[in-house]
PDB file of C-alpha atoms in Angstrom:
ATOM      1  CA  MET A   6     160.781 201.276 126.921  1.00 55.00           C
ATOM      2  CA  PRO A   7     158.903 200.047 129.813  1.00 47.00           C
ATOM      3  CA  THR A   8     157.397 196.450 129.757  1.00 48.00           C
ATOM      4  CA  HIS A   9     154.779 195.237 132.085  1.00 48.00           C
ATOM      5  CA  ALA A  10     153.395 191.196 132.606  1.00 42.00           C
ATOM      6  CA  ALA A  11     149.904 192.270 133.831  1.00 45.00           C
ATOM      7  CA  GLU A  12     147.294 195.009 133.066  1.00 50.00           C
ATOM      8  CA  ILE A  13     146.429 196.091 136.523  1.00 47.00           C
ATOM      9  CA  GLY A  14     142.923 196.092 137.166  1.00 48.00           C
ATOM     10  CA  ASP A  15     141.905 194.792 133.935  1.00 56.00           C
ATOM     11  CA  PRO A  16     138.536 194.034 134.124  1.00 49.00           C
ATOM     12  CA  GLU A  17     136.514 190.791 132.529  1.00 50.00           C
ATOM     13  CA  PRO A  18     133.081 190.600 131.192  1.00 44.00           C
ATOM     14  CA  THR A  19     130.716 188.568 133.681  1.00 44.00           C
ATOM     15  CA  GLN A  20     129.237 186.970 130.269  1.00 49.00           C
ATOM     16  CA  GLU A  21     131.015 185.810 127.137  1.00 55.00           C
ATOM     17  CA  TYR A  22     129.403 188.811 124.705  1.00 62.00           C
ATOM     18  CA  ALA A  23     128.611 191.304 127.366  1.00 78.00           C
ATOM     19  CA  SER A  24     130.026 194.820 127.102  1.00 88.00           C
ATOM     20  CA  GLN A  25     131.303 196.155 130.038  1.00 91.00           C
ATOM     21  CA  TRP A  26     132.646 199.790 130.803  1.00 93.00           C
ATOM     22  CA  GLY A  27     135.214 201.243 133.281  1.00 94.00           C
ATOM     23  CA  VAL A  28     136.992 204.144 134.246  1.00 95.00           C
ATOM     24  CA  GLY A  29     139.056 205.496 136.902  1.00 94.00           C
ATOM     25  CA  ALA A  30     142.399 206.813 137.826  1.00 92.00           C
ATOM     26  CA  GLY A  31     145.947 205.863 138.736  1.00 92.00           C
ATOM     27  CA  VAL A  32     149.209 207.199 139.543  1.00 93.00           C
ATOM     28  CA  GLY A  33     152.370 204.843 138.601  1.00 92.00           C
ATOM     29  CA  ILE A  34     156.234 205.743 139.958  1.00 94.00           C
ATOM     30  CA  LYS A  35     159.153 203.999 138.478  1.00 94.00           C
ATOM     31  CA  ARG A  36     162.724 204.893 138.520  1.00 96.00           C
ATOM     32  CA  SER A  37     164.529 205.612 135.498  1.00 95.00           C
ATOM     33  CA  PRO A  38     167.384 203.933 133.831  1.00 96.00           C
ATOM     34  CA  TYR A  39     168.733 207.038 132.420  1.00 97.00           C
ATOM     35  CA  ARG A  40     171.371 209.107 134.168  1.00 96.00           C
ATOM     36  CA  GLY A  41     170.291 211.868 136.143  1.00 94.00           C
ATOM     37  CA  ILE A  42     166.630 211.057 136.161  1.00 95.00           C
ATOM     38  CA  GLY A  43     165.275 209.677 139.448  1.00 91.00           C
ATOM     39  CA  ASN A  44     161.914 208.481 139.755  1.00 93.00           C
ATOM     40  CA  GLU A  45     159.331 209.411 137.226  1.00 91.00           C
ATOM     41  CA  THR A  46     155.397 210.224 138.183  1.00 90.00           C
ATOM     42  CA  ASN A  47     152.731 209.387 135.614  1.00 87.00           C
ATOM     43  CA  ALA A  48     149.209 209.696 135.644  1.00 86.00           C
ATOM     44  CA  ILE A  49     147.697 205.996 134.391  1.00 81.00           C
ATOM     45  CA  PRO A  50     144.677 206.096 132.072  1.00 79.00           C
ATOM     46  CA  LEU A  51     142.044 203.820 133.427  1.00 89.00           C
ATOM     47  CA  LEU A  52     139.309 204.062 130.639  1.00 92.00           C
ATOM     48  CA  SER A  53     138.443 200.285 129.667  1.00 92.00           C
ATOM     49  CA  PHE A  54     135.635 198.640 127.063  1.00 94.00           C
ATOM     50  CA  GLN A  55     135.138 195.338 126.367  1.00 94.00           C
ATOM     51  CA  ASN A  56     132.760 193.343 124.051  1.00 93.00           C
ATOM     52  CA  ARG A  57     132.520 190.556 121.894  1.00 92.00           C
ATOM     53  CA  TYR A  58     134.852 191.992 119.501  1.00 95.00           C
ATOM     54  CA  VAL A  59     137.322 194.524 120.969  1.00 96.00           C
ATOM     55  CA  ARG A  60     138.731 195.154 123.787  1.00 95.00           C
ATOM     56  CA  PHE A  61     140.212 198.498 125.282  1.00 94.00           C
ATOM     57  CA  PHE A  62     142.154 198.920 128.490  1.00 90.00           C
ATOM     58  CA  GLY A  63     144.329 201.988 129.186  1.00 86.00           C
ATOM     59  CA  THR A  64     146.603 202.586 126.052  1.00 89.00           C
ATOM     60  CA  THR A  65     146.283 199.143 124.447  1.00 94.00           C
ATOM     61  CA  LEU A  66     143.470 198.313 121.922  1.00 96.00           C
ATOM     62  CA  ASP A  67     142.883 194.683 120.945  1.00 97.00           C
ATOM     63  CA  ALA A  68     140.851 193.474 117.539  1.00 98.00           C
ATOM     64  CA  LYS A  69     139.716 189.989 118.970  1.00 97.00           C
ATOM     65  CA  LEU A  70     140.240 187.088 116.462  1.00 97.00           C
ATOM     66  CA  PRO A  71     138.681 183.824 116.525  1.00 95.00           C
ATOM     67  CA  SER A  72     139.946 181.618 119.609  1.00 95.00           C
ATOM     68  CA  ALA A  73     141.195 178.105 119.716  1.00 96.00           C
ATOM     69  CA  GLY A  74     139.662 176.739 122.967  1.00 94.00           C
ATOM     70  CA  PRO A  75     141.582 178.289 126.020  1.00 96.00           C
ATOM     71  CA  ILE A  76     143.756 180.259 123.861  1.00 97.00           C
ATOM     72  CA  ASP A  77     142.651 183.869 123.036  1.00 96.00           C
ATOM     73  CA  PHE A  78     144.426 185.703 119.705  1.00 98.00           C
ATOM     74  CA  SER A  79     144.099 189.681 119.149  1.00 98.00           C
ATOM     75  CA  VAL A  80     145.626 192.415 116.691  1.00 98.00           C
ATOM     76  CA  ARG A  81     146.774 194.724 119.261  1.00 98.00           C
ATOM     77  CA  ALA A  82     147.867 198.605 119.137  1.00 97.00           C
ATOM     78  CA  ARG A  83     149.513 200.136 121.812  1.00 94.00           C
ATOM     79  CA  TYR A  84     150.443 203.710 122.865  1.00 90.00           C
ATOM     80  CA  GLY A  85     153.828 203.844 124.812  1.00 84.00           C
ATOM     81  CA  LEU A  86     153.126 206.872 127.008  1.00 75.00           C
ATOM     82  CA  GLY A  87     156.166 206.884 129.229  1.00 72.00           C
ATOM     83  CA  ASP A  88     158.928 205.920 126.930  1.00 82.00           C
ATOM     84  CA  GLY A  89     162.020 208.002 126.246  1.00 89.00           C
ATOM     85  CA  TYR A  90     163.206 211.276 127.743  1.00 93.00           C
ATOM     86  CA  LYS A  91     163.602 215.157 126.988  1.00 93.00           C
ATOM     87  CA  SER A  92     166.942 216.744 126.938  1.00 94.00           C
ATOM     88  CA  SER A  93     165.634 218.841 129.854  1.00 94.00           C
ATOM     89  CA  ASP A  94     165.140 216.128 132.176  1.00 94.00           C
ATOM     90  CA  ALA A  95     168.786 215.807 133.203  1.00 95.00           C
ATOM     91  CA  SER A  96     171.736 217.849 132.699  1.00 95.00           C
ATOM     92  CA  TYR A  97     173.753 214.801 131.228  1.00 96.00           C
ATOM     93  CA  LEU A  98     170.691 214.446 128.779  1.00 96.00           C
ATOM     94  CA  SER A  99     171.783 218.185 127.448  1.00 95.00           C
ATOM     95  CA  GLY A 100     172.018 218.075 123.613  1.00 95.00           C
ATOM     96  CA  MET A 101     170.455 214.698 122.925  1.00 97.00           C
ATOM     97  CA  GLU A 102     167.617 214.518 120.309  1.00 95.00           C
ATOM     98  CA  GLU A 103     164.059 213.827 122.411  1.00 95.00           C
ATOM     99  CA  ARG A 104     162.977 210.225 122.353  1.00 94.00           C
ATOM    100  CA  LYS A 105     159.459 209.685 122.935  1.00 90.00           C
ATOM    101  CA  GLY A 106     157.061 207.258 122.990  1.00 87.00           C
ATOM    102  CA  GLY A 107     154.428 206.221 120.039  1.00 89.00           C
ATOM    103  CA  LEU A 108     152.031 203.908 118.240  1.00 93.00           C
ATOM    104  CA  SER A 109     152.935 200.129 118.111  1.00 96.00           C
ATOM    105  CA  LEU A 110     151.052 197.403 116.025  1.00 97.00           C
ATOM    106  CA  GLY A 111     151.256 193.486 116.565  1.00 98.00           C
ATOM    107  CA  LEU A 112     149.857 190.524 117.454  1.00 98.00           C
ATOM    108  CA  ALA A 113     149.134 189.101 120.816  1.00 98.00           C
ATOM    109  CA  THR A 114     147.710 185.686 122.195  1.00 98.00           C
ATOM    110  CA  THR A 115     147.169 184.359 125.721  1.00 97.00           C
ATOM    111  CA  TRP A 116     146.737 180.610 126.881  1.00 97.00           C
ATOM    112  CA  HIS A 117     144.326 180.506 129.957  1.00 96.00           C
ATOM    113  CA  THR A 118     145.007 177.293 132.103  1.00 95.00           C
ATOM    114  CA  ASP A 119     144.098 176.248 135.343  1.00 93.00           C
ATOM    115  CA  LEU A 120     147.615 176.709 136.601  1.00 94.00           C
ATOM    116  CA  ALA A 121     148.402 180.039 135.180  1.00 97.00           C
ATOM    117  CA  ASN A 122     147.983 182.508 132.246  1.00 97.00           C
ATOM    118  CA  VAL A 123     150.517 182.520 129.520  1.00 98.00           C
ATOM    119  CA  SER A 124     150.629 184.953 126.982  1.00 98.00           C
ATOM    120  CA  LEU A 125     152.999 186.466 123.858  1.00 98.00           C
ATOM    121  CA  GLU A 126     153.037 189.555 121.812  1.00 98.00           C
ATOM    122  CA  TRP A 127     155.074 190.703 119.380  1.00 98.00           C
ATOM    123  CA  MET A 128     154.810 194.662 118.403  1.00 97.00           C
ATOM    124  CA  ARG A 129     156.570 196.844 116.327  1.00 97.00           C
ATOM    125  CA  ALA A 130     156.752 200.674 116.620  1.00 95.00           C
ATOM    126  CA  THR A 131     155.175 202.884 113.468  1.00 93.00           C
ATOM    127  CA  SER A 132     157.600 205.442 113.857  1.00 86.00           C
ATOM    128  CA  ASN A 133     160.336 206.257 116.349  1.00 84.00           C
ATOM    129  CA  GLY A 134     162.999 203.632 115.340  1.00 84.00           C
ATOM    130  CA  LYS A 135     160.822 201.172 113.873  1.00 91.00           C
ATOM    131  CA  GLY A 136     161.976 198.910 116.713  1.00 95.00           C
ATOM    132  CA  ASN A 137     159.941 195.326 117.660  1.00 97.00           C
ATOM    133  CA  ARG A 138     159.631 193.848 120.871  1.00 97.00           C
ATOM    134  CA  ILE A 139     158.558 190.032 121.587  1.00 98.00           C
ATOM    135  CA  LYS A 140     157.446 189.478 124.968  1.00 98.00           C
ATOM    136  CA  LEU A 141     156.473 186.206 127.274  1.00 98.00           C
ATOM    137  CA  ALA A 142     154.586 186.586 130.456  1.00 98.00           C
ATOM    138  CA  VAL A 143     152.868 184.730 133.128  1.00 98.00           C
ATOM    139  CA  GLU A 144     150.554 185.398 135.994  1.00 97.00           C
ATOM    140  CA  ARG A 145     148.525 183.447 138.576  1.00 97.00           C
ATOM    141  CA  SER A 146     145.706 184.990 140.310  1.00 96.00           C
ATOM    142  CA  PHE A 147     144.662 183.608 143.767  1.00 96.00           C
ATOM    143  CA  ASP A 148     141.642 184.537 145.650  1.00 94.00           C
ATOM    144  CA  VAL A 149     142.629 185.377 149.315  1.00 94.00           C
ATOM    145  CA  SER A 150     138.948 186.193 150.475  1.00 92.00           C
ATOM    146  CA  ASN A 151     135.644 187.400 148.322  1.00 91.00           C
ATOM    147  CA  SER A 152     137.199 190.843 148.214  1.00 94.00           C
ATOM    148  CA  ILE A 153     140.766 190.290 147.546  1.00 96.00           C
ATOM    149  CA  THR A 154     142.812 188.983 144.489  1.00 97.00           C
ATOM    150  CA  VAL A 155     146.611 188.471 144.678  1.00 97.00           C
ATOM    151  CA  THR A 156     148.392 188.020 141.299  1.00 97.00           C
ATOM    152  CA  PRO A 157     151.994 187.442 140.953  1.00 98.00           C
ATOM    153  CA  TYR A 158     153.474 188.115 137.430  1.00 98.00           C
ATOM    154  CA  ALA A 159     156.748 187.234 135.456  1.00 98.00           C
ATOM    155  CA  GLY A 160     158.152 188.268 132.021  1.00 98.00           C
ATOM    156  CA  ILE A 161     160.828 188.326 129.416  1.00 98.00           C
ATOM    157  CA  GLU A 162     161.111 190.900 126.496  1.00 98.00           C
ATOM    158  CA  ARG A 163     163.461 190.581 123.937  1.00 98.00           C
ATOM    159  CA  ALA A 164     163.923 194.284 122.249  1.00 97.00           C
ATOM    160  CA  ASP A 165     165.710 194.353 119.078  1.00 97.00           C
ATOM    161  CA  ARG A 166     168.588 196.646 117.880  1.00 97.00           C
ATOM    162  CA  LYS A 167     166.592 199.223 116.259  1.00 96.00           C
ATOM    163  CA  ASP A 168     164.473 199.578 119.396  1.00 96.00           C
ATOM    164  CA  VAL A 169     167.342 199.679 121.901  1.00 97.00           C
ATOM    165  CA  ASP A 170     169.512 202.090 119.801  1.00 97.00           C
ATOM    166  CA  TYR A 171     166.539 204.717 119.742  1.00 96.00           C
ATOM    167  CA  TYR A 172     165.806 205.201 123.280  1.00 96.00           C
ATOM    168  CA  PHE A 173     169.565 204.141 124.255  1.00 97.00           C
ATOM    169  CA  GLY A 174     172.078 205.138 121.657  1.00 97.00           C
ATOM    170  CA  VAL A 175     173.986 208.367 121.242  1.00 98.00           C
ATOM    171  CA  THR A 176     174.642 209.521 117.295  1.00 97.00           C
ATOM    172  CA  ASN A 177     177.426 210.944 116.395  1.00 96.00           C
ATOM    173  CA  SER A 178     176.379 214.670 116.725  1.00 96.00           C
ATOM    174  CA  GLU A 179     175.272 213.887 120.404  1.00 97.00           C
ATOM    175  CA  ILE A 180     178.416 212.871 121.781  1.00 97.00           C
ATOM    176  CA  ARG A 181     179.971 214.954 124.298  1.00 96.00           C
ATOM    177  CA  ALA A 182     183.624 214.724 126.213  1.00 94.00           C
ATOM    178  CA  ASN A 183     181.744 213.231 129.007  1.00 94.00           C
ATOM    179  CA  ARG A 184     179.207 210.962 126.698  1.00 97.00           C
ATOM    180  CA  PRO A 185     180.866 208.778 123.896  1.00 97.00           C
ATOM    181  CA  GLY A 186     178.917 207.262 120.955  1.00 97.00           C
ATOM    182  CA  TYR A 187     176.983 204.139 121.616  1.00 98.00           C
ATOM    183  CA  GLU A 188     175.067 202.172 119.171  1.00 97.00           C
ATOM    184  CA  GLY A 189     172.635 199.929 120.799  1.00 95.00           C
ATOM    185  CA  ARG A 190     172.129 196.231 120.431  1.00 96.00           C
ATOM    186  CA  ALA A 191     169.447 193.764 120.881  1.00 97.00           C
ATOM    187  CA  THR A 192     168.969 193.076 124.351  1.00 98.00           C
ATOM    188  CA  THR A 193     166.524 190.588 126.942  1.00 98.00           C
ATOM    189  CA  ASN A 194     164.823 192.291 129.721  1.00 98.00           C
ATOM    190  CA  VAL A 195     163.112 190.907 132.650  1.00 98.00           C
ATOM    191  CA  GLU A 196     160.767 191.752 135.250  1.00 97.00           C
ATOM    192  CA  GLY A 197     158.740 190.402 138.007  1.00 98.00           C
ATOM    193  CA  GLY A 198     155.923 191.933 140.577  1.00 98.00           C
ATOM    194  CA  ILE A 199     153.144 190.917 142.332  1.00 98.00           C
ATOM    195  CA  ARG A 200     149.518 192.713 141.981  1.00 97.00           C
ATOM    196  CA  LEU A 201     146.730 192.998 144.878  1.00 97.00           C
ATOM    197  CA  ASP A 202     142.903 193.756 143.486  1.00 96.00           C
ATOM    198  CA  TYR A 203     140.564 194.652 146.451  1.00 96.00           C
ATOM    199  CA  ALA A 204     136.948 195.269 145.051  1.00 94.00           C
ATOM    200  CA  PHE A 205     134.957 196.427 147.851  1.00 89.00           C
ATOM    201  CA  THR A 206     131.539 196.474 145.893  1.00 91.00           C
ATOM    202  CA  LYS A 207     130.686 194.862 142.760  1.00 88.00           C
ATOM    203  CA  GLN A 208     131.406 197.927 140.801  1.00 91.00           C
ATOM    204  CA  GLN A 209     134.397 199.213 142.529  1.00 95.00           C
ATOM    205  CA  ASN A 210     137.805 198.013 142.677  1.00 94.00           C
ATOM    206  CA  LEU A 211     141.544 199.398 144.157  1.00 96.00           C
ATOM    207  CA  PHE A 212     144.613 197.879 142.761  1.00 95.00           C
ATOM    208  CA  PHE A 213     147.961 197.963 144.008  1.00 96.00           C
ATOM    209  CA  ASP A 214     151.082 196.789 141.889  1.00 97.00           C
ATOM    210  CA  VAL A 215     154.825 196.846 143.137  1.00 98.00           C
ATOM    211  CA  GLY A 216     157.072 195.500 140.532  1.00 97.00           C
ATOM    212  CA  VAL A 217     161.076 195.581 139.011  1.00 98.00           C
ATOM    213  CA  GLN A 218     162.247 195.390 135.953  1.00 97.00           C
ATOM    214  CA  HIS A 219     165.883 194.407 135.072  1.00 98.00           C
ATOM    215  CA  TRP A 220     167.835 195.792 132.020  1.00 98.00           C
ATOM    216  CA  GLY A 221     169.833 193.868 129.812  1.00 97.00           C
ATOM    217  CA  ALA A 222     173.063 194.367 128.749  1.00 97.00           C
ATOM    218  CA  GLY A 223     172.564 196.107 125.544  1.00 97.00           C
ATOM    219  CA  VAL A 224     170.435 199.003 127.991  1.00 98.00           C
ATOM    220  CA  THR A 225     173.369 198.877 130.795  1.00 98.00           C
ATOM    221  CA  ASP A 226     176.134 199.564 128.381  1.00 97.00           C
ATOM    222  CA  SER A 227     174.589 202.688 126.972  1.00 98.00           C
ATOM    223  CA  PRO A 228     176.435 205.706 129.032  1.00 98.00           C
ATOM    224  CA  LEU A 229     173.286 207.108 129.196  1.00 98.00           C
ATOM    225  CA  VAL A 230     172.066 204.416 131.964  1.00 97.00           C
ATOM    226  CA  ASP A 231     173.478 204.066 135.326  1.00 94.00           C
ATOM    227  CA  ARG A 232     171.243 201.526 136.660  1.00 95.00           C
ATOM    228  CA  SER A 233     170.406 197.928 136.117  1.00 96.00           C
ATOM    229  CA  THR A 234     167.114 197.784 137.538  1.00 97.00           C
ATOM    230  CA  SER A 235     164.031 199.933 137.924  1.00 97.00           C
ATOM    231  CA  PRO A 236     161.424 199.245 140.675  1.00 97.00           C
ATOM    232  CA  SER A 237     158.055 200.767 140.231  1.00 96.00           C
ATOM    233  CA  LEU A 238     154.729 201.006 142.027  1.00 97.00           C
ATOM    234  CA  ARG A 239     151.315 201.792 140.565  1.00 95.00           C
ATOM    235  CA  ILE A 240     147.896 202.201 142.625  1.00 96.00           C
ATOM    236  CA  GLY A 241     144.625 203.454 141.189  1.00 94.00           C
ATOM    237  CA  TYR A 242     140.724 203.078 141.330  1.00 95.00           C
ATOM    238  CA  LEU A 243     138.446 201.535 138.704  1.00 94.00           C
ATOM    239  CA  TYR A 244     134.734 201.918 138.513  1.00 95.00           C
ATOM    240  CA  ARG A 245     132.911 199.539 136.275  1.00 91.00           C
ATOM    241  CA  PHE A 246     129.276 200.255 134.727  1.00 89.00           C
TER     242      PHE A 246
END
């Protein structure tokens, strides 16, 4: 159940209603919280599109709603690619049913200020536990030069009991001598990091993102988990048409 406060390389149209496409490739490396699993490496999809009505980036699609001054609203859909595990990922997980990501639907809003951008989203899984997550995030971009932008970010996420139980619970049929049962409970996860964007031409952008996530007690109390923090690194390239 990863969370991230910032959409790395996320393009903004140059005009209010202009359509803009982007395509690229990236890779993400993150330390898994699950016992017996080390670093996980995933390809990052970097297809993007934005116009007056919709915004798509990576695995997130927003249907834009009317804004109120500096506050934007949208209906959001997201597919979780890196969530969960397979029983074959580690010997300790042998006998566990697969936990996998899926489609979540919800609402999102962003308040744009001179000091920072503050976002709030609520997402509910349409399957796989039907859990809920609420996330509050803040980020601030600094132009180091005409081509380099640095963006620190931080976020806090509340995951409900259903969400935690699906990804970190151990049912009666999954109990083993070295793996007690566990019923997940609501928890709060926090994260922070910094992103660097380098626009070496008007259309081409490189990004570098390093962050860390701290898991709440509802996650770390699970026998499936053997660490409380998950550092991550993401790098990639985006071409804007």
